[in-house]
Amino acid sequence: MLYPSIDSLLNKIDSKYSLVSVAAKRARAMQQAHDERLPKYVSYKHVGKALEEIYSGELTYRVPKKSETGAIYGKDSSIGK
């Protein structure tokens, strides 16, 4: 049985795609920096630990506003052309 369950995680993050993306990025960061935010984990794998952090509310995400994405890429950027 998966802990935490997908249904309980989808109460924290709105879509499965966002959930996978956030968990994968956090797992990579945890693996590289050996940074753990919770005192105890059920899982021993980094992805499971990231999902536990999301479930506990320790890890969240935000969607950047449209004006913020222009600042990241710049108005004269050739990305996406």
Short mmCIF file of C-alpha atoms in Angstrom, two decimals:
data_model
loop_
_atom_site.label_atom_id
_atom_site.label_comp_id
_atom_site.label_asym_id
_atom_site.label_seq_id
_atom_site.Cartn_x
_atom_site.Cartn_y
_atom_site.Cartn_z
CA MET A 1 0.00 0.00 0.00
CA LEU A 2 1.30 3.40 -0.98
CA TYR A 3 1.76 5.92 1.79
CA PRO A 4 0.56 8.59 1.43
CA SER A 5 -2.26 7.66 -0.91
CA ILE A 6 -2.70 9.37 -4.27
CA ASP A 7 -6.15 10.63 -3.23
CA SER A 8 -4.77 12.36 -0.14
CA LEU A 9 -1.92 13.88 -2.17
CA LEU A 10 -4.35 15.23 -4.76
CA ASN A 11 -6.03 17.18 -1.95
CA LYS A 12 -2.70 19.00 -1.51
CA ILE A 13 -1.74 19.46 -5.20
CA ASP A 14 -4.31 19.95 -7.93
CA SER A 15 -3.17 17.51 -10.64
CA LYS A 16 -1.21 14.30 -11.04
CA TYR A 17 1.16 16.01 -13.46
CA SER A 18 2.00 18.74 -10.93
CA LEU A 19 2.35 16.15 -8.19
CA VAL A 20 4.84 14.09 -10.20
CA SER A 21 6.78 17.18 -11.27
CA VAL A 22 7.09 18.60 -7.75
CA ALA A 23 8.00 15.23 -6.23
CA ALA A 24 10.63 14.51 -8.89
CA LYS A 25 12.29 17.91 -8.49
CA ARG A 26 12.34 17.57 -4.71
CA ALA A 27 13.67 14.01 -4.90
CA ARG A 28 16.53 15.18 -7.13
CA ALA A 29 17.34 18.05 -4.78
CA MET A 30 17.20 15.73 -1.76
CA GLN A 31 19.52 13.25 -3.46
CA GLN A 32 22.09 15.88 -4.40
CA ALA A 33 22.05 17.98 -1.21
CA HIS A 34 21.20 15.25 1.34
CA ASP A 35 18.56 17.65 2.66
CA GLU A 36 15.72 16.09 4.64
CA ARG A 37 12.97 18.27 6.11
CA LEU A 38 11.04 15.75 8.20
CA PRO A 39 12.46 14.10 11.34
CA LYS A 40 11.27 10.60 10.30
CA TYR A 41 10.18 9.05 7.02
CA VAL A 42 8.27 5.85 6.27
CA SER A 43 9.92 5.47 2.85
CA TYR A 44 13.62 5.01 2.29
CA LYS A 45 13.56 6.18 -1.35
CA HIS A 46 13.83 9.87 -2.25
CA VAL A 47 10.61 10.03 -4.27
CA GLY A 48 8.66 8.48 -1.40
CA LYS A 49 10.23 10.96 1.01
CA ALA A 50 9.26 13.84 -1.28
CA LEU A 51 5.66 12.59 -1.38
CA GLU A 52 5.63 12.41 2.43
CA GLU A 53 6.85 16.02 2.57
CA ILE A 54 4.03 17.09 0.26
CA TYR A 55 1.49 15.22 2.39
CA SER A 56 2.76 16.78 5.61
CA GLY A 57 2.53 20.29 4.15
CA GLU A 58 6.27 20.82 4.43
CA LEU A 59 6.62 21.03 0.65
CA THR A 60 4.33 23.17 -1.50
CA TYR A 61 4.45 24.75 -4.94
CA ARG A 62 3.07 27.79 -6.67
CA VAL A 63 2.20 28.55 -10.26
CA PRO A 64 4.06 31.64 -11.49
CA LYS A 65 1.96 34.51 -12.77
CA LYS A 66 2.12 35.33 -16.45
CA SER A 67 4.11 38.48 -15.71
CA GLU A 68 6.70 36.41 -13.80
CA THR A 69 7.29 34.02 -16.72
CA GLY A 70 8.14 36.94 -18.98
CA ALA A 71 10.74 38.03 -16.44
CA ILE A 72 12.31 34.57 -16.47
CA TYR A 73 12.64 34.23 -20.22
CA GLY A 74 12.85 37.91 -21.14
CA LYS A 75 10.85 39.62 -23.85
CA ASP A 76 13.55 39.13 -26.50
CA SER A 77 14.20 35.48 -25.72
CA SER A 78 14.35 33.02 -28.61
CA ILE A 79 12.84 30.23 -26.50
CA GLY A 80 9.62 28.97 -28.04
CA LYS A 81 10.14 30.68 -31.42
#
